[in-house]
Amino acid sequence: RKEVEQDPGPFNVPEGATVAFNCTYSNSASQSFFWYRQDCRKEPKLLMSVYSSGNEDGRFTAQLNRASQYISLLIRDSKLSDSATYLCVVNSRDSNYQLIWGAGTKLIIKP
Amino acid sequence: DAGVIQSPRHEVTEMGQEVTLRCKPISGHNSLFWYRQTMMRGLELLIYFNNNVPIDDSGMPEDRFSAKMPNASFSTLKIQPSEPRDSAVYFCASSPRDRPYEQYFGPGTRLTVT
């Protein structure tokens, strides 16, 4: 079983719709969680950290469910520019610095 | 502020040749990471440094791969000899001392070994 699992998609969503991704992680001791975004042929970029109480940044909301070991990302009022691959990331049990990366969920926003 | 700088951006080489990839982390960051990304395997951590010291190189695929960080502003990843299966995008990332999980990536080096 992979340490971080995501639905690879693609999710094809009309502009203006709300879309949600989930991600599950295997290490119950993980303490830090993140969503990164990667555009086609570009580098990954940090989108947002995920806090225990859930957090929001504009149209983006991230939530953590420790009991079920999953993380979610909700995008409201989706824009064409939201088209990208969204990577779920969790800190490694073996290191204070190493991250474990999901394979990513591809999102395509259609006009 | 300058981000992570990588060179070259593209490299095409023949099997058996030596390849050297270069990275300049963001000034003041004390951790540096080398990743490889392919369609089949996704993003894989090869090695990371903390305060210029290699901490974990368990992701380095073979002895053909080596990495150095002679000072806080420069790192290299070398493949010798290169093989076609090394073809991938190689990313360098750095993170600050107070937020070690916030990794800032360079634009990557797209390596093709023929």
mmCIF file of C-alpha atoms in Angstrom:
data_model
loop_
_atom_site.group_PDB
_atom_site.id
_atom_site.type_symbol
_atom_site.label_atom_id
_atom_site.label_comp_id
_atom_site.label_asym_id
_atom_site.label_seq_id
_atom_site.Cartn_x
_atom_site.Cartn_y
_atom_site.Cartn_z
ATOM 1 C CA ARG A 1 0.000 0.000 0.000
ATOM 2 C CA LYS A 2 1.335 3.455 -0.878
ATOM 3 C CA GLU A 3 1.996 5.800 2.026
ATOM 4 C CA VAL A 4 -0.034 8.574 0.404
ATOM 5 C CA GLU A 5 -2.819 7.686 -2.012
ATOM 6 C CA GLN A 6 -4.794 9.934 -4.326
ATOM 7 C CA ASP A 7 -7.288 9.413 -7.129
ATOM 8 C CA PRO A 8 -5.245 10.234 -10.244
ATOM 9 C CA GLY A 9 -8.267 11.635 -12.095
ATOM 10 C CA PRO A 10 -8.547 13.468 -14.360
ATOM 11 C CA PHE A 11 -11.425 15.406 -12.894
ATOM 12 C CA ASN A 12 -13.174 17.287 -15.690
ATOM 13 C CA VAL A 13 -15.134 20.116 -14.125
ATOM 14 C CA PRO A 14 -17.033 23.064 -15.671
ATOM 15 C CA GLU A 15 -15.848 26.547 -14.804
ATOM 16 C CA GLY A 16 -17.585 27.886 -11.713
ATOM 17 C CA ALA A 17 -18.251 24.489 -10.185
ATOM 18 C CA THR A 18 -17.037 23.228 -6.825
ATOM 19 C CA VAL A 19 -14.616 20.319 -6.811
ATOM 20 C CA ALA A 20 -13.214 18.242 -3.975
ATOM 21 C CA PHE A 21 -10.224 15.909 -3.760
ATOM 22 C CA ASN A 22 -9.410 13.426 -1.065
ATOM 23 C CA CYS A 23 -6.131 11.871 -0.088
ATOM 24 C CA THR A 24 -5.405 9.078 2.401
ATOM 25 C CA TYR A 25 -2.179 8.496 4.308
ATOM 26 C CA SER A 26 -0.939 5.370 6.054
ATOM 27 C CA ASN A 27 1.235 6.692 8.893
ATOM 28 C CA SER A 28 -0.967 7.612 11.840
ATOM 29 C CA ALA A 29 2.010 9.413 13.417
ATOM 30 C CA SER A 30 2.211 11.995 10.625
ATOM 31 C CA GLN A 31 1.972 15.538 11.921
ATOM 32 C CA SER A 32 2.297 17.824 8.920
ATOM 33 C CA PHE A 33 0.129 17.893 5.818
ATOM 34 C CA PHE A 34 0.191 19.961 2.682
ATOM 35 C CA TRP A 35 -1.313 20.471 -0.736
ATOM 36 C CA TYR A 36 1.053 21.363 -3.550
ATOM 37 C CA ARG A 37 0.023 22.350 -7.050
ATOM 38 C CA GLN A 38 1.931 21.447 -10.205
ATOM 39 C CA ASP A 39 1.144 22.966 -13.569
ATOM 40 C CA CYS A 40 1.970 21.051 -16.732
ATOM 41 C CA ARG A 41 5.730 20.930 -17.302
ATOM 42 C CA LYS A 42 6.377 23.154 -14.274
ATOM 43 C CA GLU A 43 7.672 22.628 -10.762
ATOM 44 C CA PRO A 44 5.456 21.836 -7.751
ATOM 45 C CA LYS A 45 4.440 24.860 -5.689
ATOM 46 C CA LEU A 46 3.063 24.930 -2.165
ATOM 47 C CA LEU A 47 -0.653 25.696 -2.274
ATOM 48 C CA MET A 48 -1.473 25.465 1.414
ATOM 49 C CA SER A 49 -0.713 23.701 4.641
ATOM 50 C CA VAL A 50 -3.466 21.650 6.250
ATOM 51 C CA TYR A 51 -4.199 22.327 9.902
ATOM 52 C CA SER A 52 -6.073 20.116 12.338
ATOM 53 C CA SER A 53 -8.967 22.536 12.630
ATOM 54 C CA GLY A 54 -9.233 22.987 8.876
ATOM 55 C CA ASN A 55 -8.215 26.134 7.067
ATOM 56 C CA GLU A 56 -9.339 28.313 4.219
ATOM 57 C CA ASP A 57 -7.478 30.477 1.745
ATOM 58 C CA GLY A 58 -9.833 32.323 -0.555
ATOM 59 C CA ARG A 59 -11.642 29.759 -2.708
ATOM 60 C CA PHE A 60 -9.593 26.896 -1.264
ATOM 61 C CA THR A 61 -10.484 24.944 1.880
ATOM 62 C CA ALA A 62 -8.356 22.163 3.340
ATOM 63 C CA GLN A 63 -9.502 19.726 5.997
ATOM 64 C CA LEU A 64 -7.851 16.967 7.982
ATOM 65 C CA ASN A 65 -9.540 13.896 9.436
ATOM 66 C CA ARG A 66 -7.010 12.193 11.696
ATOM 67 C CA ALA A 67 -9.314 9.384 12.747
ATOM 68 C CA SER A 68 -9.812 8.280 9.151
ATOM 69 C CA GLN A 69 -6.375 9.459 8.037
ATOM 70 C CA TYR A 70 -7.514 11.500 5.122
ATOM 71 C CA ILE A 71 -7.027 15.024 3.882
ATOM 72 C CA SER A 72 -9.338 16.937 1.606
ATOM 73 C CA LEU A 73 -9.088 19.975 -0.639
ATOM 74 C CA LEU A 74 -12.178 21.874 -1.769
ATOM 75 C CA ILE A 75 -12.067 24.429 -4.567
ATOM 76 C CA ARG A 76 -15.080 26.713 -4.921
ATOM 77 C CA ASP A 77 -16.030 28.752 -7.984
ATOM 78 C CA SER A 78 -13.353 27.012 -10.026
ATOM 79 C CA LYS A 79 -11.410 29.031 -12.611
ATOM 80 C CA LEU A 80 -9.752 27.910 -15.814
ATOM 81 C CA SER A 81 -6.434 28.750 -14.139
ATOM 82 C CA ASP A 82 -7.099 26.111 -11.466
ATOM 83 C CA SER A 83 -6.340 23.420 -14.050
ATOM 84 C CA ALA A 84 -3.289 21.610 -12.685
ATOM 85 C CA THR A 85 -2.224 18.507 -10.791
ATOM 86 C CA TYR A 86 -2.776 18.695 -7.039
ATOM 87 C CA LEU A 87 -0.291 16.784 -4.904
ATOM 88 C CA CYS A 88 -1.087 15.610 -1.391
ATOM 89 C CA VAL A 89 2.001 15.643 0.816
ATOM 90 C CA VAL A 90 2.676 14.274 4.301
ATOM 91 C CA ASN A 91 5.761 14.433 6.478
ATOM 92 C CA SER A 92 7.857 11.279 6.724
ATOM 93 C CA ARG A 93 7.932 9.214 9.898
ATOM 94 C CA ASP A 94 11.679 8.825 9.500
ATOM 95 C CA SER A 95 12.740 12.410 9.129
ATOM 96 C CA ASN A 96 11.946 15.892 10.281
ATOM 97 C CA TYR A 97 12.516 17.239 6.809
ATOM 98 C CA GLN A 98 11.489 14.577 4.351
ATOM 99 C CA LEU A 99 8.085 14.685 2.679
ATOM 100 C CA ILE A 100 6.085 11.788 1.254
ATOM 101 C CA TRP A 101 4.334 12.753 -1.970
ATOM 102 C CA GLY A 102 1.132 11.457 -3.443
ATOM 103 C CA ALA A 103 1.055 10.819 -7.178
ATOM 104 C CA GLY A 104 -1.312 13.739 -7.700
ATOM 105 C CA THR A 105 -4.855 14.344 -8.914
ATOM 106 C CA LYS A 106 -5.229 16.003 -12.291
ATOM 107 C CA LEU A 107 -7.886 18.692 -12.525
ATOM 108 C CA ILE A 108 -9.143 20.087 -15.830
ATOM 109 C CA ILE A 109 -11.491 23.064 -15.712
ATOM 110 C CA LYS A 110 -13.566 23.431 -18.864
ATOM 111 C CA PRO A 111 -15.106 26.709 -20.073
ATOM 112 C CA ASP B 1 13.817 37.644 -4.543
ATOM 113 C CA ALA B 2 15.441 34.959 -6.653
ATOM 114 C CA GLY B 3 13.995 31.512 -6.353
ATOM 115 C CA VAL B 4 15.848 28.231 -6.633
ATOM 116 C CA ILE B 5 18.029 28.286 -9.716
ATOM 117 C CA GLN B 6 18.830 25.166 -11.692
ATOM 118 C CA SER B 7 21.019 24.610 -14.713
ATOM 119 C CA PRO B 8 20.899 23.456 -17.369
ATOM 120 C CA ARG B 9 17.148 23.573 -18.048
ATOM 121 C CA HIS B 10 17.433 20.902 -20.709
ATOM 122 C CA GLU B 11 20.124 18.302 -21.259
ATOM 123 C CA VAL B 12 20.318 15.745 -24.028
ATOM 124 C CA THR B 13 23.196 13.315 -23.848
ATOM 125 C CA GLU B 14 24.234 9.920 -25.074
ATOM 126 C CA MET B 15 24.309 6.813 -22.949
ATOM 127 C CA GLY B 16 27.575 6.481 -21.083
ATOM 128 C CA GLN B 17 28.257 10.193 -20.810
ATOM 129 C CA GLU B 18 28.651 12.050 -17.540
ATOM 130 C CA VAL B 19 25.883 14.489 -16.639
ATOM 131 C CA THR B 20 26.152 17.224 -13.989
ATOM 132 C CA LEU B 21 23.109 19.096 -12.788
ATOM 133 C CA ARG B 22 23.482 22.280 -10.767
ATOM 134 C CA CYS B 23 21.393 24.002 -8.151
ATOM 135 C CA LYS B 24 21.530 27.277 -6.258
ATOM 136 C CA PRO B 25 19.088 27.264 -3.321
ATOM 137 C CA ILE B 26 17.280 30.299 -2.006
ATOM 138 C CA SER B 27 19.606 32.383 0.113
ATOM 139 C CA GLY B 28 19.166 31.650 3.812
ATOM 140 C CA HIS B 29 17.543 28.269 3.318
ATOM 141 C CA ASN B 30 19.395 25.513 5.152
ATOM 142 C CA SER B 31 17.872 22.377 3.616
ATOM 143 C CA LEU B 32 18.281 21.262 0.018
ATOM 144 C CA PHE B 33 16.551 18.396 -1.745
ATOM 145 C CA TRP B 34 17.115 16.627 -5.057
ATOM 146 C CA TYR B 35 14.067 14.960 -6.635
ATOM 147 C CA ARG B 36 13.432 13.016 -9.807
ATOM 148 C CA GLN B 37 10.034 12.963 -11.527
ATOM 149 C CA THR B 38 8.791 10.555 -14.185
ATOM 150 C CA MET B 39 5.325 9.653 -15.393
ATOM 151 C CA MET B 40 5.710 6.098 -14.143
ATOM 152 C CA ARG B 41 7.148 6.747 -10.685
ATOM 153 C CA GLY B 42 5.997 10.255 -9.866
ATOM 154 C CA LEU B 43 8.138 12.474 -7.645
ATOM 155 C CA GLU B 44 10.960 10.623 -5.874
ATOM 156 C CA LEU B 45 13.360 12.066 -3.312
ATOM 157 C CA LEU B 46 16.928 11.196 -4.207
ATOM 158 C CA ILE B 47 18.913 12.899 -1.450
ATOM 159 C CA TYR B 48 18.664 15.804 0.914
ATOM 160 C CA PHE B 49 21.147 18.010 2.732
ATOM 161 C CA ASN B 50 20.801 19.928 5.944
ATOM 162 C CA ASN B 51 23.383 22.649 6.604
ATOM 163 C CA ASN B 52 25.376 21.311 3.631
ATOM 164 C CA VAL B 53 25.588 17.809 5.139
ATOM 165 C CA PRO B 54 23.950 14.859 3.346
ATOM 166 C CA ILE B 55 21.323 13.459 5.701
ATOM 167 C CA ASP B 56 19.594 10.762 3.698
ATOM 168 C CA ASP B 57 20.739 9.409 0.349
ATOM 169 C CA SER B 58 18.659 6.235 0.434
ATOM 170 C CA GLY B 59 16.740 7.419 -2.607
ATOM 171 C CA MET B 60 19.812 7.556 -4.811
ATOM 172 C CA PRO B 61 19.149 4.741 -7.261
ATOM 173 C CA GLU B 62 22.664 3.478 -7.838
ATOM 174 C CA ASP B 63 26.340 4.227 -7.385
ATOM 175 C CA ARG B 64 26.185 5.994 -10.723
ATOM 176 C CA PHE B 65 24.481 8.867 -8.897
ATOM 177 C CA SER B 66 26.347 11.198 -6.578
ATOM 178 C CA ALA B 67 25.534 14.565 -5.026
ATOM 179 C CA LYS B 68 27.589 17.233 -3.322
ATOM 180 C CA MET B 69 26.943 20.462 -1.523
ATOM 181 C CA PRO B 70 30.299 22.212 -1.055
ATOM 182 C CA ASN B 71 28.704 25.352 0.398
ATOM 183 C CA ALA B 72 25.353 26.812 1.348
ATOM 184 C CA SER B 73 24.718 28.284 -2.084
ATOM 185 C CA PHE B 74 25.573 25.451 -4.450
ATOM 186 C CA SER B 75 24.858 21.780 -5.018
ATOM 187 C CA THR B 76 25.471 19.320 -7.825
ATOM 188 C CA LEU B 77 23.931 16.017 -8.833
ATOM 189 C CA LYS B 78 26.137 13.891 -11.052
ATOM 190 C CA ILE B 79 25.268 10.813 -13.067
ATOM 191 C CA GLN B 80 28.200 8.822 -14.404
ATOM 192 C CA PRO B 81 27.721 6.911 -16.640
ATOM 193 C CA SER B 82 24.242 7.956 -17.716
ATOM 194 C CA GLU B 83 21.676 5.445 -19.015
ATOM 195 C CA PRO B 84 18.421 5.906 -20.974
ATOM 196 C CA ARG B 85 16.376 4.993 -17.877
ATOM 197 C CA ASP B 86 17.802 8.068 -16.148
ATOM 198 C CA SER B 87 15.702 10.246 -18.463
ATOM 199 C CA ALA B 88 13.447 12.332 -16.226
ATOM 200 C CA VAL B 89 12.931 15.804 -14.825
ATOM 201 C CA TYR B 90 15.285 16.495 -11.945
ATOM 202 C CA PHE B 91 14.147 19.087 -9.427
ATOM 203 C CA CYS B 92 16.108 20.825 -6.732
ATOM 204 C CA ALA B 93 14.206 22.307 -3.795
ATOM 205 C CA SER B 94 15.183 24.228 -0.675
ATOM 206 C CA SER B 95 13.429 25.023 2.576
ATOM 207 C CA PRO B 96 14.011 27.488 5.413
ATOM 208 C CA ARG B 97 15.152 26.531 8.891
ATOM 209 C CA ASP B 98 11.939 27.587 10.616
ATOM 210 C CA ARG B 99 9.591 25.945 8.110
ATOM 211 C CA PRO B 100 11.416 22.827 6.891
ATOM 212 C CA TYR B 101 8.362 21.401 5.159
ATOM 213 C CA GLU B 102 7.806 24.425 2.954
ATOM 214 C CA GLN B 103 9.863 23.339 0.004
ATOM 215 C CA TYR B 104 10.503 25.754 -2.844
ATOM 216 C CA PHE B 105 11.300 24.079 -6.111
ATOM 217 C CA GLY B 106 13.489 25.162 -8.960
ATOM 218 C CA PRO B 107 12.228 24.940 -12.553
ATOM 219 C CA GLY B 108 13.874 21.554 -13.025
ATOM 220 C CA THR B 109 16.317 20.047 -15.495
ATOM 221 C CA ARG B 110 14.740 17.909 -18.202
ATOM 222 C CA LEU B 111 17.273 15.155 -18.922
ATOM 223 C CA THR B 112 17.098 12.944 -21.981
ATOM 224 C CA VAL B 113 19.624 10.138 -22.344
ATOM 225 C CA THR B 114 19.649 8.516 -25.783
#
